[in-house]
Coordinates of C-alpha atoms in Angstrom, one line a residue:
M1 CA 148.0 -13.8 159.4
R2 CA 149.7 -12.3 162.6
L3 CA 153.1 -13.6 164.0
H4 CA 153.8 -13.4 167.6
T5 CA 156.2 -15.1 169.8
V6 CA 156.2 -16.4 173.2
L7 CA 159.3 -16.3 175.7
L8 CA 160.0 -18.2 179.1
P9 CA 160.7 -15.8 181.9
T10 CA 164.1 -17.3 182.7
E11 CA 166.5 -14.4 182.2
R12 CA 167.7 -11.8 184.5
W13 CA 166.2 -8.5 183.7
A14 CA 169.6 -6.9 183.5
G15 CA 170.9 -7.8 180.1
D16 CA 167.5 -9.2 178.8
D17 CA 167.1 -7.7 175.5
R18 CA 164.6 -10.1 174.3
W19 CA 161.7 -7.6 174.4
R20 CA 163.5 -5.1 172.3
R21 CA 164.7 -7.4 170.0
A22 CA 161.1 -9.0 169.3
E23 CA 160.2 -5.5 168.9
A24 CA 162.5 -4.9 166.3
M25 CA 162.0 -7.8 164.4
G26 CA 158.5 -7.0 163.9
F27 CA 156.5 -9.7 166.1
E28 CA 152.7 -8.5 166.6
T29 CA 153.0 -9.8 170.3
A30 CA 155.4 -11.0 172.6
F31 CA 153.7 -13.4 175.1
L32 CA 154.9 -14.6 178.3
Y33 CA 154.0 -18.3 179.9
D34 CA 152.3 -17.5 183.2
H35 CA 153.7 -20.4 185.4
L36 CA 155.2 -20.7 188.7
T37 CA 157.6 -23.0 187.1
W38 CA 157.8 -25.2 184.4
R39 CA 158.5 -29.1 183.6
E40 CA 162.2 -29.6 183.6
L41 CA 163.1 -26.2 184.4
R42 CA 161.7 -26.3 187.7
D43 CA 165.1 -26.3 189.7
G44 CA 166.2 -23.3 187.4
P45 CA 165.7 -19.4 187.3
W46 CA 162.0 -18.4 186.5
F47 CA 160.7 -15.2 187.5
G48 CA 157.4 -13.9 188.0
T49 CA 155.0 -12.9 184.6
V50 CA 153.3 -9.8 185.7
P51 CA 156.5 -7.9 187.2
V52 CA 158.4 -8.9 184.0
L53 CA 155.6 -7.8 181.5
A54 CA 155.5 -4.4 183.6
A55 CA 159.3 -4.0 183.0
A56 CA 158.4 -4.9 179.4
A57 CA 155.8 -2.5 178.9
V58 CA 158.0 0.4 180.1
T59 CA 161.2 -0.3 177.7
T60 CA 159.1 -1.1 174.6
S61 CA 156.6 0.9 172.4
T62 CA 154.8 -0.5 169.9
I63 CA 154.7 -4.7 170.4
R64 CA 151.6 -6.0 172.5
L65 CA 152.4 -7.9 175.3
G66 CA 150.6 -10.7 177.1
T67 CA 149.9 -14.0 179.1
L68 CA 149.9 -17.2 177.3
V69 CA 148.2 -18.3 179.4
A70 CA 147.1 -17.3 182.9
S71 CA 145.0 -20.1 184.7
P72 CA 142.7 -20.5 187.8
N73 CA 145.7 -22.9 189.3
Y74 CA 147.1 -19.9 191.2
R75 CA 145.3 -16.8 189.9
H76 CA 142.2 -15.4 191.2
P77 CA 140.1 -12.9 189.0
V78 CA 140.0 -9.9 191.3
T79 CA 143.8 -9.7 191.7
L80 CA 144.5 -10.9 188.1
A81 CA 142.0 -8.2 186.8
K82 CA 143.9 -5.4 188.8
E83 CA 147.2 -6.4 187.3
A84 CA 146.0 -6.6 184.1
M85 CA 144.3 -3.2 184.0
T86 CA 147.9 -1.9 185.5
L87 CA 149.8 -3.6 182.8
D88 CA 147.4 -2.0 180.2
D89 CA 148.2 1.3 181.7
L90 CA 151.7 0.9 181.8
S91 CA 151.9 -0.4 178.0
G92 CA 149.5 2.4 177.0
G93 CA 147.0 -0.2 175.8
R94 CA 149.1 -3.1 174.3
V95 CA 148.1 -6.0 176.5
T96 CA 146.3 -9.2 175.8
L97 CA 145.0 -11.5 178.4
G98 CA 145.8 -15.1 177.5
L99 CA 143.5 -17.4 179.6
G100 CA 143.4 -21.3 180.2
A101 CA 141.8 -23.9 182.1
G102 CA 145.5 -25.2 183.3
G103 CA 146.4 -28.6 184.3
T104 CA 147.9 -30.7 186.5
G105 CA 151.8 -30.2 188.0
F106 CA 153.3 -27.8 189.7
D107 CA 151.0 -24.6 189.6
A108 CA 148.0 -27.1 190.7
E109 CA 150.0 -28.2 193.7
A110 CA 152.2 -25.4 195.1
L111 CA 149.6 -23.6 197.0
G112 CA 149.0 -26.9 198.8
A113 CA 145.5 -27.8 197.7
E114 CA 144.6 -31.1 196.1
P115 CA 144.8 -30.6 192.3
W116 CA 141.4 -30.4 190.9
S117 CA 139.7 -32.9 188.5
R118 CA 139.3 -32.1 184.8
A119 CA 135.6 -31.5 185.3
E120 CA 136.4 -28.9 188.2
R121 CA 139.1 -27.4 186.2
T122 CA 136.7 -26.9 183.5
A123 CA 133.9 -25.4 185.5
R124 CA 136.3 -23.2 187.5
F125 CA 137.7 -21.8 184.0
E126 CA 134.2 -21.2 182.8
D127 CA 133.5 -19.0 185.8
F128 CA 137.0 -17.4 185.8
V129 CA 136.7 -16.0 182.6
A130 CA 133.2 -14.5 183.3
A131 CA 134.5 -13.1 186.3
L132 CA 137.1 -11.3 184.6
D133 CA 135.2 -10.2 182.0
A134 CA 133.0 -8.7 184.3
L135 CA 135.6 -7.1 186.5
L136 CA 137.5 -5.3 183.4
R137 CA 134.7 -3.8 182.0
R138 CA 133.1 -2.3 185.2
P139 CA 134.4 0.3 187.8
A140 CA 132.9 -1.8 190.5
T141 CA 131.8 -5.6 190.5
D142 CA 129.8 -7.5 192.8
R143 CA 129.4 -10.8 191.8
D144 CA 128.9 -14.4 193.4
G145 CA 130.0 -17.2 191.1
P146 CA 129.9 -20.7 191.8
F147 CA 133.6 -20.5 192.4
Y148 CA 135.1 -16.9 192.6
R149 CA 133.2 -14.0 194.2
A150 CA 133.9 -10.2 194.0
V151 CA 132.5 -7.7 196.9
G152 CA 133.0 -4.2 195.7
A153 CA 135.9 -4.6 193.4
R154 CA 137.2 -1.8 191.9
A155 CA 139.0 -1.2 188.5
V156 CA 139.3 2.6 188.4
P157 CA 140.4 4.1 186.1
G158 CA 139.5 1.0 184.0
C159 CA 141.6 -0.3 180.9
V160 CA 143.1 1.7 178.1
Q161 CA 141.6 -0.6 175.7
T162 CA 137.8 -0.6 175.4
P163 CA 135.6 -2.3 176.3
R164 CA 138.3 -4.2 178.0
I165 CA 141.6 -5.8 177.5
P166 CA 141.3 -8.3 174.5
F167 CA 141.2 -12.2 175.8
A168 CA 142.7 -15.0 173.8
V169 CA 141.5 -18.1 175.2
A170 CA 142.8 -21.6 174.8
A171 CA 140.2 -24.2 174.1
G172 CA 140.1 -27.8 172.6
G173 CA 136.4 -29.1 174.1
P174 CA 132.9 -28.1 173.5
R175 CA 132.7 -26.4 177.2
A176 CA 135.9 -24.4 176.4
Y177 CA 134.7 -23.7 172.9
A178 CA 131.4 -22.0 174.5
V179 CA 133.7 -20.0 177.0
C180 CA 135.6 -18.8 174.0
A181 CA 132.8 -17.8 171.9
A182 CA 131.1 -15.9 174.8
H183 CA 134.2 -13.9 175.8
A184 CA 137.3 -14.2 173.5
E185 CA 138.6 -12.1 170.7
T186 CA 141.2 -15.1 170.0
W187 CA 141.0 -18.7 169.9
V188 CA 144.1 -20.4 171.2
T189 CA 145.3 -24.1 170.5
N190 CA 148.5 -25.8 170.4
G191 CA 147.7 -28.5 168.3
R192 CA 149.0 -31.8 169.1
A193 CA 149.3 -32.5 172.8
W194 CA 153.1 -32.1 174.3
Q195 CA 153.0 -35.7 175.0
D196 CA 152.0 -36.6 171.4
R197 CA 155.0 -35.1 169.5
D198 CA 155.2 -37.8 167.0
G199 CA 152.3 -37.0 165.0
D200 CA 152.9 -36.6 161.5
G201 CA 152.1 -33.1 159.3
D202 CA 149.0 -34.1 158.0
A203 CA 147.5 -35.2 161.3
C204 CA 148.5 -32.1 163.0
V205 CA 146.6 -29.8 160.4
A206 CA 143.8 -32.3 160.5
L207 CA 143.6 -32.2 164.3
V208 CA 143.4 -28.0 164.5
A209 CA 141.1 -28.0 161.4
A210 CA 138.6 -30.3 163.5
Q211 CA 139.1 -28.1 166.7
S212 CA 138.4 -25.0 164.3
A213 CA 135.3 -26.7 163.3
G214 CA 134.6 -27.3 167.0
L215 CA 134.7 -23.4 167.9
S216 CA 132.7 -22.5 164.9
E217 CA 129.6 -24.8 166.2
G218 CA 130.4 -22.8 169.6
C219 CA 130.0 -19.5 168.0
R220 CA 127.0 -20.4 166.1
A221 CA 125.4 -22.2 169.2
V222 CA 125.6 -18.3 170.8
D223 CA 124.8 -16.5 167.5
R224 CA 128.2 -15.4 166.9
D225 CA 129.7 -15.0 163.8
P226 CA 132.7 -17.5 163.7
A227 CA 134.8 -15.2 161.2
S228 CA 134.7 -12.6 164.4
I229 CA 137.1 -14.6 166.3
R230 CA 140.7 -14.9 165.6
R231 CA 142.5 -18.3 165.6
L232 CA 145.9 -18.5 167.0
L233 CA 148.2 -21.5 166.6
L234 CA 151.0 -22.0 169.3
T235 CA 153.6 -24.2 167.5
G236 CA 156.5 -26.3 169.1
G237 CA 154.4 -28.7 170.6
T238 CA 154.8 -31.1 167.5
Q239 CA 157.4 -32.5 165.3
E240 CA 156.7 -30.2 162.2
P241 CA 159.4 -28.3 160.8
W242 CA 158.8 -24.9 161.6
F243 CA 162.7 -24.0 161.6
S244 CA 163.8 -26.5 159.2
S245 CA 163.7 -23.5 156.3
P246 CA 161.9 -20.2 155.9
E247 CA 160.1 -22.0 152.7
A248 CA 158.9 -25.0 154.9
A249 CA 157.7 -22.5 157.5
R250 CA 155.6 -20.6 154.7
E251 CA 154.1 -23.4 153.7
L252 CA 153.0 -24.7 156.8
A253 CA 151.4 -21.5 157.9
A254 CA 149.7 -21.6 154.5
R255 CA 147.9 -24.9 154.8
Y256 CA 146.9 -24.0 158.6
R257 CA 145.5 -21.1 157.2
Q258 CA 143.8 -22.7 154.1
E259 CA 142.6 -26.0 156.1
A260 CA 142.2 -24.7 159.6
G261 CA 141.4 -20.9 159.4
I262 CA 144.7 -20.2 161.4
T263 CA 144.9 -16.1 161.4
D264 CA 147.8 -16.0 163.8
V265 CA 151.0 -18.0 164.3
V266 CA 153.3 -17.9 167.3
L267 CA 156.8 -19.0 167.5
H268 CA 158.7 -19.9 170.5
W269 CA 161.9 -17.8 171.1
P270 CA 164.9 -20.2 171.2
V271 CA 165.7 -21.5 174.9
P272 CA 169.5 -22.7 174.2
G273 CA 170.0 -26.2 175.6
Y274 CA 166.2 -26.8 176.0
E275 CA 164.3 -29.2 173.7
P276 CA 162.3 -28.5 171.7
Y277 CA 163.1 -24.9 171.6
D278 CA 166.9 -25.2 171.5
V279 CA 166.9 -23.4 167.9
P280 CA 169.6 -21.7 166.4
F281 CA 168.8 -17.9 166.6
A282 CA 170.1 -17.1 163.2
R283 CA 167.4 -20.0 162.1
F284 CA 164.8 -18.5 164.3
E285 CA 165.4 -15.1 162.6
A286 CA 165.2 -16.3 159.2
T287 CA 162.0 -18.3 160.1
A288 CA 160.1 -15.1 161.6
A289 CA 161.8 -12.7 158.6
A290 CA 160.0 -15.1 156.0
L291 CA 157.0 -15.3 157.9
A292 CA 156.8 -11.6 158.5
D293 CA 157.4 -11.2 154.9
A294 CA 154.2 -13.6 154.2
V295 CA 152.3 -11.5 156.5
R296 CA 153.1 -8.3 154.9

């Protein structure tokens, strides 16, 4: 099992040592949320994802970096592909592109358009990921998808990683599982929805196990070996006791591995004063160390 963390882009770069600390702590990847702003933090500091990842790329040397997740809400595949290729170059091939369909809220409204229905978000996501896949594999791309076009779009010199930057795709339903099976190296789930934080631990594990089984069905439908895709759990959206003790965290990780096939776990970097991520750093560090030991 691999251990990752996810940060919020709320800190001024001067004095922000989270990236180097994450690298020193042994995290496989430091992900960054890709939003224009977020929930109750809307009126506070919130910096742009790609510039922050670029700065992180040139101040770290081993940790992977990525989005968790970029969506069509305000991204276009042609420009996102160019930025991702550049990040891959800056980092020396350490980028993972996390992708999701997006949702309602500020990101969906900030550009002035009417928010899309769930069906349209899913349809756009299918085209969005397919376009990114093509754009990051080829030096020049022409395509005319149902939502996204590319006319002579260039990706030169191309990604450091071949055949392209790996994708981590968030999926919770059959159509998204199909996107994941067709294009992703990693599947992403946060288990219980944010609004349903009272679910007990058994129900949370059972839900992720059911989602994982749905992903496997999607893989088999396109003749892909279900074992060829990694399965990443983003923690923090439930009341599960990831930070109650190192032993509890190890037990939870083991359950998710055994019952749901989870291969990767993401811990939220602490955000003082903001629930549910207001975790004392010493407790976060102890949990990460315990899970890292289990991984090794």
